[in-house]
Amino acid sequence: MKLAFPSHLVRRLVLMIGGEAMQSGFHFALNIMLLHMLSAQGYGLFAIGMVMGGVGLSYIRSLTAVPASIWMSKSTNSAGVDTYDVAFGTAALIVALLMAVGTAVLMHVLGDPSGIAAGCFVGAWSLRSHMRTAFFARRQQVVVSISDGAFTVAGCVLTGLSIWLVQDPLQTVFYALAAANVFGIFVLVRLARRSLRISFRMPTRRRYVRLWPQLRWSAFSATTTNIQGQCLALLVAGIAGPAAYAPLAAVLVLFAPLRIISLAFVNMTQPDLARLMRNNETGRVWTQAKIWALVMGLGGLAYGCAIMFVLPMIKSQALQDASTWFIGLFVIANFVPIMLYIMPRIVLEILGDFRIVAFITTGGAVVGLALIAALLAIASPPWALLGSAVSEMFVLVASWYFAHHRMWNIEHPDEARDSRLGAWRRTLPFATAKR
């Protein structure tokens, strides 16, 4: 079978990762700077704000960005692409607003004086994420990369001024990040000559409602994914306080570039794999999934090993005498499985199996919540990372199992039908014998 690393995919990957790397580098540098400036309580609150940003991105991804990418890529004409763009763009605006309000309330409860700044940041970041994915689906990668560069420059300038001019920059940094995301959206719209397509008319609502039987499982999956992926931060911060979460966040933030790079892989591969699946090229889809999973897994492991050499050099009051080596090993055990199960999850989403994804993440959430809560009750907060790692391993195994099963059924429909028929007959041995 002819397949390896198609040159056009490699070029797109380099272009996408270029944009993602700029954002990742900016977020990384900002975290390191605030790590040395804020108290453990302040940095813990900033880390929770970033976690809520990740939650917002996951809901945008599950409810609007990924479905838009899939259905826009499967559309055979521009009218269909525009129709889905309007429906999912409207939904993205609503989700972003809800996430902004939810973040503001949560941050206020955890100790942020107002929480409004963090809410503005999460809402703007979520909306820009949807628009980036929609423009990727339209194959406007250059425009998206330029927009990413504009966001990065604006973010560096605005957050730099905030840190320089304000003694306690937590609030102003969130406002600066929100403004940078809005500027990135402005540049994206101007260069692409396309705005966020919004309509609250009845046809648009009906169109989204027709898709809801599939999207409701995606929404449920987003919820369980957030529980499974963010329960560590929420449980540690809720039980032990933001200051106790600060050492874990300080190490976790060093691995944030892996999430950014994995998002670039998703944006790059999902539209192409959706088109291949539309053309019934299931063999190519499955082969590409395995190749890219291997690349991401090895890349994540190599990155983790490099970070282990950097960790001893970081000195901050937020780390509080924590064992960074111990925390770093557990963080690697969390991120390598994440990098390995991204591709089978993409395959399941392309196939429309949002219900299977929801069941997988539900199982991971149950395992993670139980283990993290138990470990927090009997051990120090860093041990909670072990529970999170076991949860990620559960999702890894289940994702590959179900993706392989579904692809095998598609490639061998006759054998799959005979297998199901045989299983059905074996459930009726007495009736068969009686006849």
PDB file of C-alpha atoms in Angstrom, residues 64-348:
ATOM      1  CA  THR A  64     -18.289  23.057  17.209  1.00  0.00           C
ATOM      2  CA  ALA A  65     -14.707  22.882  15.912  1.00  0.00           C
ATOM      3  CA  VAL A  66     -14.329  19.145  15.247  1.00  0.00           C
ATOM      4  CA  PRO A  67     -17.877  18.661  13.872  1.00  0.00           C
ATOM      5  CA  ALA A  68     -17.375  21.746  11.664  1.00  0.00           C
ATOM      6  CA  SER A  69     -14.065  20.380  10.387  1.00  0.00           C
ATOM      7  CA  ILE A  70     -15.586  16.961   9.648  1.00  0.00           C
ATOM      8  CA  TRP A  71     -18.818  18.087   8.005  1.00  0.00           C
ATOM      9  CA  MET A  72     -17.226  20.962   6.101  1.00  0.00           C
ATOM     10  CA  SER A  73     -14.560  18.573   4.775  1.00  0.00           C
ATOM     11  CA  LYS A  74     -17.216  16.042   3.734  1.00  0.00           C
ATOM     12  CA  SER A  75     -19.285  18.665   1.897  1.00  0.00           C
ATOM     13  CA  THR A  76     -19.029  18.404  -1.873  1.00  0.00           C
ATOM     14  CA  ASN A  77     -19.863  22.059  -2.673  1.00  0.00           C
ATOM     15  CA  SER A  78     -19.243  25.537  -1.279  1.00  0.00           C
ATOM     16  CA  ALA A  79     -22.880  26.022  -0.298  1.00  0.00           C
ATOM     17  CA  GLY A  80     -22.699  23.045   2.045  1.00  0.00           C
ATOM     18  CA  VAL A  81     -19.435  24.312   3.528  1.00  0.00           C
ATOM     19  CA  ASP A  82     -20.958  27.743   4.196  1.00  0.00           C
ATOM     20  CA  THR A  83     -24.078  26.223   5.695  1.00  0.00           C
ATOM     21  CA  TYR A  84     -22.161  24.217   8.267  1.00  0.00           C
ATOM     22  CA  ASP A  85     -19.855  27.182   8.893  1.00  0.00           C
ATOM     23  CA  VAL A  86     -22.825  29.341   9.938  1.00  0.00           C
ATOM     24  CA  ALA A  87     -24.390  26.676  12.156  1.00  0.00           C
ATOM     25  CA  PHE A  88     -21.218  25.801  14.024  1.00  0.00           C
ATOM     26  CA  GLY A  89     -19.988  29.415  14.185  1.00  0.00           C
ATOM     27  CA  THR A  90     -23.187  30.421  15.976  1.00  0.00           C
ATOM     28  CA  ALA A  91     -22.857  27.517  18.388  1.00  0.00           C
ATOM     29  CA  ALA A  92     -19.203  28.452  19.024  1.00  0.00           C
ATOM     30  CA  LEU A  93     -20.150  31.978  20.093  1.00  0.00           C
ATOM     31  CA  ILE A  94     -22.712  30.619  22.566  1.00  0.00           C
ATOM     32  CA  VAL A  95     -20.283  28.069  24.011  1.00  0.00           C
ATOM     33  CA  ALA A  96     -17.551  30.719  24.377  1.00  0.00           C
ATOM     34  CA  LEU A  97     -19.898  33.038  26.267  1.00  0.00           C
ATOM     35  CA  LEU A  98     -21.018  30.250  28.592  1.00  0.00           C
ATOM     36  CA  MET A  99     -17.416  29.299  29.309  1.00  0.00           C
ATOM     37  CA  ALA A 100     -16.553  32.924  30.066  1.00  0.00           C
ATOM     38  CA  VAL A 101     -19.345  33.187  32.634  1.00  0.00           C
ATOM     39  CA  GLY A 102     -18.534  29.798  34.186  1.00  0.00           C
ATOM     40  CA  THR A 103     -14.847  30.658  34.497  1.00  0.00           C
ATOM     41  CA  ALA A 104     -15.575  34.020  36.126  1.00  0.00           C
ATOM     42  CA  VAL A 105     -17.776  32.361  38.762  1.00  0.00           C
ATOM     43  CA  LEU A 106     -15.314  29.548  39.502  1.00  0.00           C
ATOM     44  CA  MET A 107     -12.312  31.836  39.793  1.00  0.00           C
ATOM     45  CA  HIS A 108     -14.199  34.130  42.166  1.00  0.00           C
ATOM     46  CA  VAL A 109     -15.096  31.156  44.362  1.00  0.00           C
ATOM     47  CA  LEU A 110     -11.455  29.970  44.440  1.00  0.00           C
ATOM     48  CA  GLY A 111     -10.170  33.368  45.572  1.00  0.00           C
ATOM     49  CA  ASP A 112      -9.737  35.558  42.490  1.00  0.00           C
ATOM     50  CA  PRO A 113     -11.043  39.024  43.497  1.00  0.00           C
ATOM     51  CA  SER A 114     -13.425  39.286  40.540  1.00  0.00           C
ATOM     52  CA  GLY A 115     -12.798  36.451  38.093  1.00  0.00           C
ATOM     53  CA  ILE A 116     -14.040  38.664  35.229  1.00  0.00           C
ATOM     54  CA  ALA A 117     -10.595  38.996  33.659  1.00  0.00           C
ATOM     55  CA  ALA A 118     -10.104  35.235  33.569  1.00  0.00           C
ATOM     56  CA  GLY A 119     -13.588  34.822  32.105  1.00  0.00           C
ATOM     57  CA  CYS A 120     -12.810  37.281  29.290  1.00  0.00           C
ATOM     58  CA  PHE A 121      -9.590  35.405  28.531  1.00  0.00           C
ATOM     59  CA  VAL A 122     -11.249  31.975  28.381  1.00  0.00           C
ATOM     60  CA  GLY A 123     -14.132  33.230  26.223  1.00  0.00           C
ATOM     61  CA  ALA A 124     -11.853  34.957  23.692  1.00  0.00           C
ATOM     62  CA  TRP A 125      -9.421  32.022  23.565  1.00  0.00           C
ATOM     63  CA  SER A 126     -12.247  29.534  22.984  1.00  0.00           C
ATOM     64  CA  LEU A 127     -13.765  31.579  20.159  1.00  0.00           C
ATOM     65  CA  ARG A 128     -10.408  32.038  18.412  1.00  0.00           C
ATOM     66  CA  SER A 129      -9.793  28.292  18.668  1.00  0.00           C
ATOM     67  CA  HIS A 130     -13.016  27.531  16.801  1.00  0.00           C
ATOM     68  CA  MET A 131     -12.247  30.047  14.083  1.00  0.00           C
ATOM     69  CA  ARG A 132      -8.748  28.635  13.607  1.00  0.00           C
ATOM     70  CA  THR A 133     -10.141  25.130  13.102  1.00  0.00           C
ATOM     71  CA  ALA A 134     -12.828  26.362  10.701  1.00  0.00           C
ATOM     72  CA  PHE A 135     -10.221  28.133   8.566  1.00  0.00           C
ATOM     73  CA  PHE A 136      -8.006  25.048   8.660  1.00  0.00           C
ATOM     74  CA  ALA A 137     -10.951  23.121   7.220  1.00  0.00           C
ATOM     75  CA  ARG A 138     -11.061  25.710   4.432  1.00  0.00           C
ATOM     76  CA  ARG A 139      -7.326  25.069   3.813  1.00  0.00           C
ATOM     77  CA  GLN A 140      -6.264  28.593   4.778  1.00  0.00           C
ATOM     78  CA  GLN A 141      -3.294  27.519   6.865  1.00  0.00           C
ATOM     79  CA  VAL A 142      -1.129  30.506   5.901  1.00  0.00           C
ATOM     80  CA  VAL A 143      -3.757  32.956   7.121  1.00  0.00           C
ATOM     81  CA  VAL A 144      -4.120  31.067  10.393  1.00  0.00           C
ATOM     82  CA  SER A 145      -0.352  31.046  10.915  1.00  0.00           C
ATOM     83  CA  ILE A 146      -0.148  34.810  10.341  1.00  0.00           C
ATOM     84  CA  SER A 147      -2.990  35.285  12.817  1.00  0.00           C
ATOM     85  CA  ASP A 148      -1.111  33.138  15.341  1.00  0.00           C
ATOM     86  CA  GLY A 149       1.922  35.359  14.877  1.00  0.00           C
ATOM     87  CA  ALA A 150      -0.189  38.469  15.435  1.00  0.00           C
ATOM     88  CA  PHE A 151      -1.645  36.977  18.617  1.00  0.00           C
ATOM     89  CA  THR A 152       1.829  36.090  19.869  1.00  0.00           C
ATOM     90  CA  VAL A 153       3.267  39.561  19.235  1.00  0.00           C
ATOM     91  CA  ALA A 154       0.266  41.268  20.802  1.00  0.00           C
ATOM     92  CA  GLY A 155       0.384  38.908  23.759  1.00  0.00           C
ATOM     93  CA  CYS A 156       4.087  39.548  24.362  1.00  0.00           C
ATOM     94  CA  VAL A 157       3.628  43.327  24.239  1.00  0.00           C
ATOM     95  CA  LEU A 158       0.478  43.510  26.350  1.00  0.00           C
ATOM     96  CA  THR A 159       1.501  41.004  29.023  1.00  0.00           C
ATOM     97  CA  GLY A 160       4.975  42.551  29.154  1.00  0.00           C
ATOM     98  CA  LEU A 161       3.475  45.961  29.837  1.00  0.00           C
ATOM     99  CA  SER A 162       1.158  44.449  32.444  1.00  0.00           C
ATOM    100  CA  ILE A 163       3.999  42.781  34.312  1.00  0.00           C
ATOM    101  CA  TRP A 164       6.187  45.883  34.084  1.00  0.00           C
ATOM    102  CA  LEU A 165       3.590  48.431  35.192  1.00  0.00           C
ATOM    103  CA  VAL A 166       1.554  46.496  37.769  1.00  0.00           C
ATOM    104  CA  GLN A 167       2.860  45.149  41.055  1.00  0.00           C
ATOM    105  CA  ASP A 168       0.379  42.246  41.266  1.00  0.00           C
ATOM    106  CA  PRO A 169      -0.196  41.432  37.579  1.00  0.00           C
ATOM    107  CA  LEU A 170      -2.616  38.473  37.872  1.00  0.00           C
ATOM    108  CA  GLN A 171      -5.737  40.405  36.783  1.00  0.00           C
ATOM    109  CA  THR A 172      -4.048  42.558  34.148  1.00  0.00           C
ATOM    110  CA  VAL A 173      -2.319  39.552  32.562  1.00  0.00           C
ATOM    111  CA  PHE A 174      -5.679  37.863  32.035  1.00  0.00           C
ATOM    112  CA  TYR A 175      -7.051  41.037  30.436  1.00  0.00           C
ATOM    113  CA  ALA A 176      -3.932  41.280  28.264  1.00  0.00           C
ATOM    114  CA  LEU A 177      -4.360  37.676  27.096  1.00  0.00           C
ATOM    115  CA  ALA A 178      -8.019  38.337  26.285  1.00  0.00           C
ATOM    116  CA  ALA A 179      -7.081  41.415  24.242  1.00  0.00           C
ATOM    117  CA  ALA A 180      -4.370  39.464  22.389  1.00  0.00           C
ATOM    118  CA  ASN A 181      -6.871  36.757  21.431  1.00  0.00           C
ATOM    119  CA  VAL A 182      -9.327  39.384  20.171  1.00  0.00           C
ATOM    120  CA  PHE A 183      -6.547  40.925  18.095  1.00  0.00           C
ATOM    121  CA  GLY A 184      -5.718  37.490  16.672  1.00  0.00           C
ATOM    122  CA  ILE A 185      -9.374  37.075  15.666  1.00  0.00           C
ATOM    123  CA  PHE A 186      -9.344  40.524  14.017  1.00  0.00           C
ATOM    124  CA  VAL A 187      -6.259  39.686  11.945  1.00  0.00           C
ATOM    125  CA  LEU A 188      -7.725  36.309  10.963  1.00  0.00           C
ATOM    126  CA  VAL A 189     -10.953  37.915   9.767  1.00  0.00           C
ATOM    127  CA  ARG A 190      -9.223  40.706   7.860  1.00  0.00           C
ATOM    128  CA  LEU A 191      -6.768  38.456   6.030  1.00  0.00           C
ATOM    129  CA  ALA A 192      -9.230  35.689   5.219  1.00  0.00           C
ATOM    130  CA  ARG A 193     -11.957  38.171   4.261  1.00  0.00           C
ATOM    131  CA  ARG A 194     -14.389  35.970   6.097  1.00  0.00           C
ATOM    132  CA  SER A 195     -16.013  36.743   9.421  1.00  0.00           C
ATOM    133  CA  LEU A 196     -17.395  34.443  12.071  1.00  0.00           C
ATOM    134  CA  ARG A 197     -20.635  33.288  10.454  1.00  0.00           C
ATOM    135  CA  ILE A 198     -23.502  33.791  12.922  1.00  0.00           C
ATOM    136  CA  SER A 199     -27.251  33.403  12.504  1.00  0.00           C
ATOM    137  CA  PHE A 200     -29.971  32.761  15.058  1.00  0.00           C
ATOM    138  CA  ARG A 201     -32.678  32.235  12.464  1.00  0.00           C
ATOM    139  CA  MET A 202     -34.879  29.154  12.564  1.00  0.00           C
ATOM    140  CA  PRO A 203     -33.149  27.308   9.647  1.00  0.00           C
ATOM    141  CA  THR A 204     -29.798  27.557  11.421  1.00  0.00           C
ATOM    142  CA  ARG A 205     -31.254  26.302  14.702  1.00  0.00           C
ATOM    143  CA  ARG A 206     -32.982  23.415  12.929  1.00  0.00           C
ATOM    144  CA  ARG A 207     -29.770  22.481  11.160  1.00  0.00           C
ATOM    145  CA  TYR A 208     -27.869  22.241  14.420  1.00  0.00           C
ATOM    146  CA  VAL A 209     -30.749  20.378  16.094  1.00  0.00           C
ATOM    147  CA  ARG A 210     -30.692  17.773  13.323  1.00  0.00           C
ATOM    148  CA  LEU A 211     -27.059  17.096  14.156  1.00  0.00           C
ATOM    149  CA  TRP A 212     -27.704  16.975  17.896  1.00  0.00           C
ATOM    150  CA  PRO A 213     -28.270  13.166  18.136  1.00  0.00           C
ATOM    151  CA  GLN A 214     -24.570  12.794  17.295  1.00  0.00           C
ATOM    152  CA  LEU A 215     -23.357  15.983  18.943  1.00  0.00           C
ATOM    153  CA  ARG A 216     -25.002  15.209  22.278  1.00  0.00           C
ATOM    154  CA  TRP A 217     -22.590  12.327  22.666  1.00  0.00           C
ATOM    155  CA  SER A 218     -19.789  14.682  21.736  1.00  0.00           C
ATOM    156  CA  ALA A 219     -20.991  17.070  24.465  1.00  0.00           C
ATOM    157  CA  PHE A 220     -21.120  14.231  26.964  1.00  0.00           C
ATOM    158  CA  SER A 221     -17.665  13.149  25.831  1.00  0.00           C
ATOM    159  CA  ALA A 222     -16.348  16.690  26.340  1.00  0.00           C
ATOM    160  CA  THR A 223     -17.699  16.683  29.879  1.00  0.00           C
ATOM    161  CA  THR A 224     -16.198  13.327  30.768  1.00  0.00           C
ATOM    162  CA  THR A 225     -12.950  14.252  29.022  1.00  0.00           C
ATOM    163  CA  ASN A 226     -12.682  17.364  31.154  1.00  0.00           C
ATOM    164  CA  ILE A 227     -13.455  15.369  34.278  1.00  0.00           C
ATOM    165  CA  GLN A 228     -10.900  12.768  33.253  1.00  0.00           C
ATOM    166  CA  GLY A 229      -8.266  15.261  32.115  1.00  0.00           C
ATOM    167  CA  GLN A 230      -8.769  18.129  34.554  1.00  0.00           C
ATOM    168  CA  CYS A 231      -9.918  16.290  37.687  1.00  0.00           C
ATOM    169  CA  LEU A 232      -6.319  16.399  38.927  1.00  0.00           C
ATOM    170  CA  ALA A 233      -6.260  20.204  38.973  1.00  0.00           C
ATOM    171  CA  LEU A 234      -9.784  20.618  40.285  1.00  0.00           C
ATOM    172  CA  LEU A 235      -9.482  18.011  43.042  1.00  0.00           C
ATOM    173  CA  VAL A 236      -6.064  19.136  44.244  1.00  0.00           C
ATOM    174  CA  ALA A 237      -7.075  22.817  44.182  1.00  0.00           C
ATOM    175  CA  GLY A 238     -10.452  22.089  45.752  1.00  0.00           C
ATOM    176  CA  ILE A 239      -9.184  19.777  48.501  1.00  0.00           C
ATOM    177  CA  ALA A 240      -5.682  21.062  49.236  1.00  0.00           C
ATOM    178  CA  GLY A 241      -6.007  24.620  47.841  1.00  0.00           C
ATOM    179  CA  PRO A 242      -4.467  26.516  44.886  1.00  0.00           C
ATOM    180  CA  ALA A 243      -1.094  26.762  46.664  1.00  0.00           C
ATOM    181  CA  ALA A 244      -0.847  22.948  46.857  1.00  0.00           C
ATOM    182  CA  TYR A 245      -1.554  22.707  43.144  1.00  0.00           C
ATOM    183  CA  ALA A 246       1.155  25.258  42.285  1.00  0.00           C
ATOM    184  CA  PRO A 247       4.122  22.779  42.305  1.00  0.00           C
ATOM    185  CA  LEU A 248       2.234  20.371  40.047  1.00  0.00           C
ATOM    186  CA  ALA A 249       1.197  23.204  37.733  1.00  0.00           C
ATOM    187  CA  ALA A 250       4.775  24.474  37.574  1.00  0.00           C
ATOM    188  CA  VAL A 251       5.928  21.126  36.147  1.00  0.00           C
ATOM    189  CA  LEU A 252       2.826  20.493  34.047  1.00  0.00           C
ATOM    190  CA  VAL A 253       3.230  23.820  32.281  1.00  0.00           C
ATOM    191  CA  LEU A 254       6.602  22.666  30.933  1.00  0.00           C
ATOM    192  CA  PHE A 255       4.708  19.986  29.014  1.00  0.00           C
ATOM    193  CA  ALA A 256       2.115  22.400  27.611  1.00  0.00           C
ATOM    194  CA  PRO A 257       3.886  22.503  24.197  1.00  0.00           C
ATOM    195  CA  LEU A 258       2.930  18.846  23.727  1.00  0.00           C
ATOM    196  CA  ARG A 259      -0.746  19.762  23.902  1.00  0.00           C
ATOM    197  CA  ILE A 260      -0.197  22.553  21.389  1.00  0.00           C
ATOM    198  CA  ILE A 261       1.648  20.256  19.007  1.00  0.00           C
ATOM    199  CA  SER A 262      -0.995  17.551  19.370  1.00  0.00           C
ATOM    200  CA  LEU A 263      -3.654  20.125  18.486  1.00  0.00           C
ATOM    201  CA  ALA A 264      -1.673  20.946  15.332  1.00  0.00           C
ATOM    202  CA  PHE A 265      -1.716  17.257  14.407  1.00  0.00           C
ATOM    203  CA  VAL A 266      -5.480  17.153  14.898  1.00  0.00           C
ATOM    204  CA  ASN A 267      -6.063  20.263  12.778  1.00  0.00           C
ATOM    205  CA  MET A 268      -3.776  18.885  10.091  1.00  0.00           C
ATOM    206  CA  THR A 269      -4.955  15.282   9.867  1.00  0.00           C
ATOM    207  CA  GLN A 270      -8.657  15.373  10.669  1.00  0.00           C
ATOM    208  CA  PRO A 271      -9.906  17.113   7.484  1.00  0.00           C
ATOM    209  CA  ASP A 272      -7.714  14.898   5.270  1.00  0.00           C
ATOM    210  CA  LEU A 273      -8.734  11.698   7.010  1.00  0.00           C
ATOM    211  CA  ALA A 274     -12.390  12.733   6.761  1.00  0.00           C
ATOM    212  CA  ARG A 275     -11.993  13.138   2.994  1.00  0.00           C
ATOM    213  CA  LEU A 276     -10.273   9.756   2.709  1.00  0.00           C
ATOM    214  CA  MET A 277     -13.079   8.138   4.678  1.00  0.00           C
ATOM    215  CA  ARG A 278     -15.626   9.820   2.403  1.00  0.00           C
ATOM    216  CA  ASN A 279     -13.845   8.133  -0.510  1.00  0.00           C
ATOM    217  CA  ASN A 280     -13.874   4.771   1.327  1.00  0.00           C
ATOM    218  CA  GLU A 281     -10.062   4.672   1.604  1.00  0.00           C
ATOM    219  CA  THR A 282     -10.170   3.081   5.050  1.00  0.00           C
ATOM    220  CA  GLY A 283      -6.808   1.356   4.652  1.00  0.00           C
ATOM    221  CA  ARG A 284      -5.028   4.665   4.159  1.00  0.00           C
ATOM    222  CA  VAL A 285      -6.862   6.186   7.111  1.00  0.00           C
ATOM    223  CA  TRP A 286      -5.818   3.406   9.468  1.00  0.00           C
ATOM    224  CA  THR A 287      -2.211   3.350   8.250  1.00  0.00           C
ATOM    225  CA  GLN A 288      -1.848   7.099   8.650  1.00  0.00           C
ATOM    226  CA  ALA A 289      -3.339   6.884  12.126  1.00  0.00           C
ATOM    227  CA  LYS A 290      -0.729   4.332  13.212  1.00  0.00           C
ATOM    228  CA  ILE A 291       2.179   6.221  11.652  1.00  0.00           C
ATOM    229  CA  TRP A 292       1.287   9.573  13.218  1.00  0.00           C
ATOM    230  CA  ALA A 293       0.569   7.929  16.587  1.00  0.00           C
ATOM    231  CA  LEU A 294       4.064   6.438  16.594  1.00  0.00           C
ATOM    232  CA  VAL A 295       5.572   9.816  15.686  1.00  0.00           C
ATOM    233  CA  MET A 296       3.670  11.610  18.451  1.00  0.00           C
ATOM    234  CA  GLY A 297       4.381   8.937  21.063  1.00  0.00           C
ATOM    235  CA  LEU A 298       8.127   8.929  20.429  1.00  0.00           C
ATOM    236  CA  GLY A 299       8.167  12.710  20.212  1.00  0.00           C
ATOM    237  CA  GLY A 300       6.358  13.024  23.541  1.00  0.00           C
ATOM    238  CA  LEU A 301       8.778  10.630  25.215  1.00  0.00           C
ATOM    239  CA  ALA A 302      11.826  12.470  23.839  1.00  0.00           C
ATOM    240  CA  TYR A 303      10.400  15.811  24.934  1.00  0.00           C
ATOM    241  CA  GLY A 304       9.749  14.460  28.428  1.00  0.00           C
ATOM    242  CA  CYS A 305      13.311  13.223  28.762  1.00  0.00           C
ATOM    243  CA  ALA A 306      14.603  16.653  27.718  1.00  0.00           C
ATOM    244  CA  ILE A 307      12.420  18.371  30.321  1.00  0.00           C
ATOM    245  CA  MET A 308      13.819  16.128  33.054  1.00  0.00           C
ATOM    246  CA  PHE A 309      17.214  17.744  32.488  1.00  0.00           C
ATOM    247  CA  VAL A 310      15.718  21.247  32.743  1.00  0.00           C
ATOM    248  CA  LEU A 311      13.682  20.698  35.906  1.00  0.00           C
ATOM    249  CA  PRO A 312      16.554  20.883  38.438  1.00  0.00           C
ATOM    250  CA  MET A 313      17.492  24.321  37.106  1.00  0.00           C
ATOM    251  CA  ILE A 314      14.108  25.895  37.909  1.00  0.00           C
ATOM    252  CA  LYS A 315      13.958  27.657  41.255  1.00  0.00           C
ATOM    253  CA  SER A 316      10.721  29.259  42.414  1.00  0.00           C
ATOM    254  CA  GLN A 317       8.747  29.840  45.580  1.00  0.00           C
ATOM    255  CA  ALA A 318       5.795  28.146  43.894  1.00  0.00           C
ATOM    256  CA  LEU A 319       7.722  24.866  43.851  1.00  0.00           C
ATOM    257  CA  GLN A 320       8.056  24.973  47.645  1.00  0.00           C
ATOM    258  CA  ASP A 321      10.663  22.246  48.200  1.00  0.00           C
ATOM    259  CA  ALA A 322       8.666  19.837  46.021  1.00  0.00           C
ATOM    260  CA  SER A 323      10.461  16.901  44.395  1.00  0.00           C
ATOM    261  CA  THR A 324      10.473  18.046  40.777  1.00  0.00           C
ATOM    262  CA  TRP A 325      12.117  14.799  39.617  1.00  0.00           C
ATOM    263  CA  PHE A 326       9.342  12.745  41.182  1.00  0.00           C
ATOM    264  CA  ILE A 327       6.620  14.983  39.742  1.00  0.00           C
ATOM    265  CA  GLY A 328       8.314  15.041  36.319  1.00  0.00           C
ATOM    266  CA  LEU A 329       8.321  11.236  35.976  1.00  0.00           C
ATOM    267  CA  PHE A 330       4.612  11.046  36.727  1.00  0.00           C
ATOM    268  CA  VAL A 331       3.868  13.879  34.304  1.00  0.00           C
ATOM    269  CA  ILE A 332       5.675  11.974  31.538  1.00  0.00           C
ATOM    270  CA  ALA A 333       3.542   8.946  32.413  1.00  0.00           C
ATOM    271  CA  ASN A 334       0.499  11.178  31.841  1.00  0.00           C
ATOM    272  CA  PHE A 335       1.502  12.825  28.587  1.00  0.00           C
ATOM    273  CA  VAL A 336       2.908   9.902  26.588  1.00  0.00           C
ATOM    274  CA  PRO A 337      -0.453   8.033  26.650  1.00  0.00           C
ATOM    275  CA  ILE A 338      -2.216  11.260  25.650  1.00  0.00           C
ATOM    276  CA  MET A 339       0.010  11.598  22.597  1.00  0.00           C
ATOM    277  CA  LEU A 340      -0.575   7.947  21.698  1.00  0.00           C
ATOM    278  CA  TYR A 341      -4.381   7.950  21.833  1.00  0.00           C
ATOM    279  CA  ILE A 342      -5.018  11.146  19.857  1.00  0.00           C
ATOM    280  CA  MET A 343      -5.086   9.361  16.477  1.00  0.00           C
ATOM    281  CA  PRO A 344      -7.521   6.537  17.349  1.00  0.00           C
ATOM    282  CA  ARG A 345      -9.799   9.144  18.880  1.00  0.00           C
ATOM    283  CA  ILE A 346      -9.690  11.141  15.639  1.00  0.00           C
ATOM    284  CA  VAL A 347     -10.636   7.972  13.733  1.00  0.00           C
ATOM    285  CA  LEU A 348     -13.616   7.339  16.012  1.00  0.00           C
TER     286      LEU A 348
END
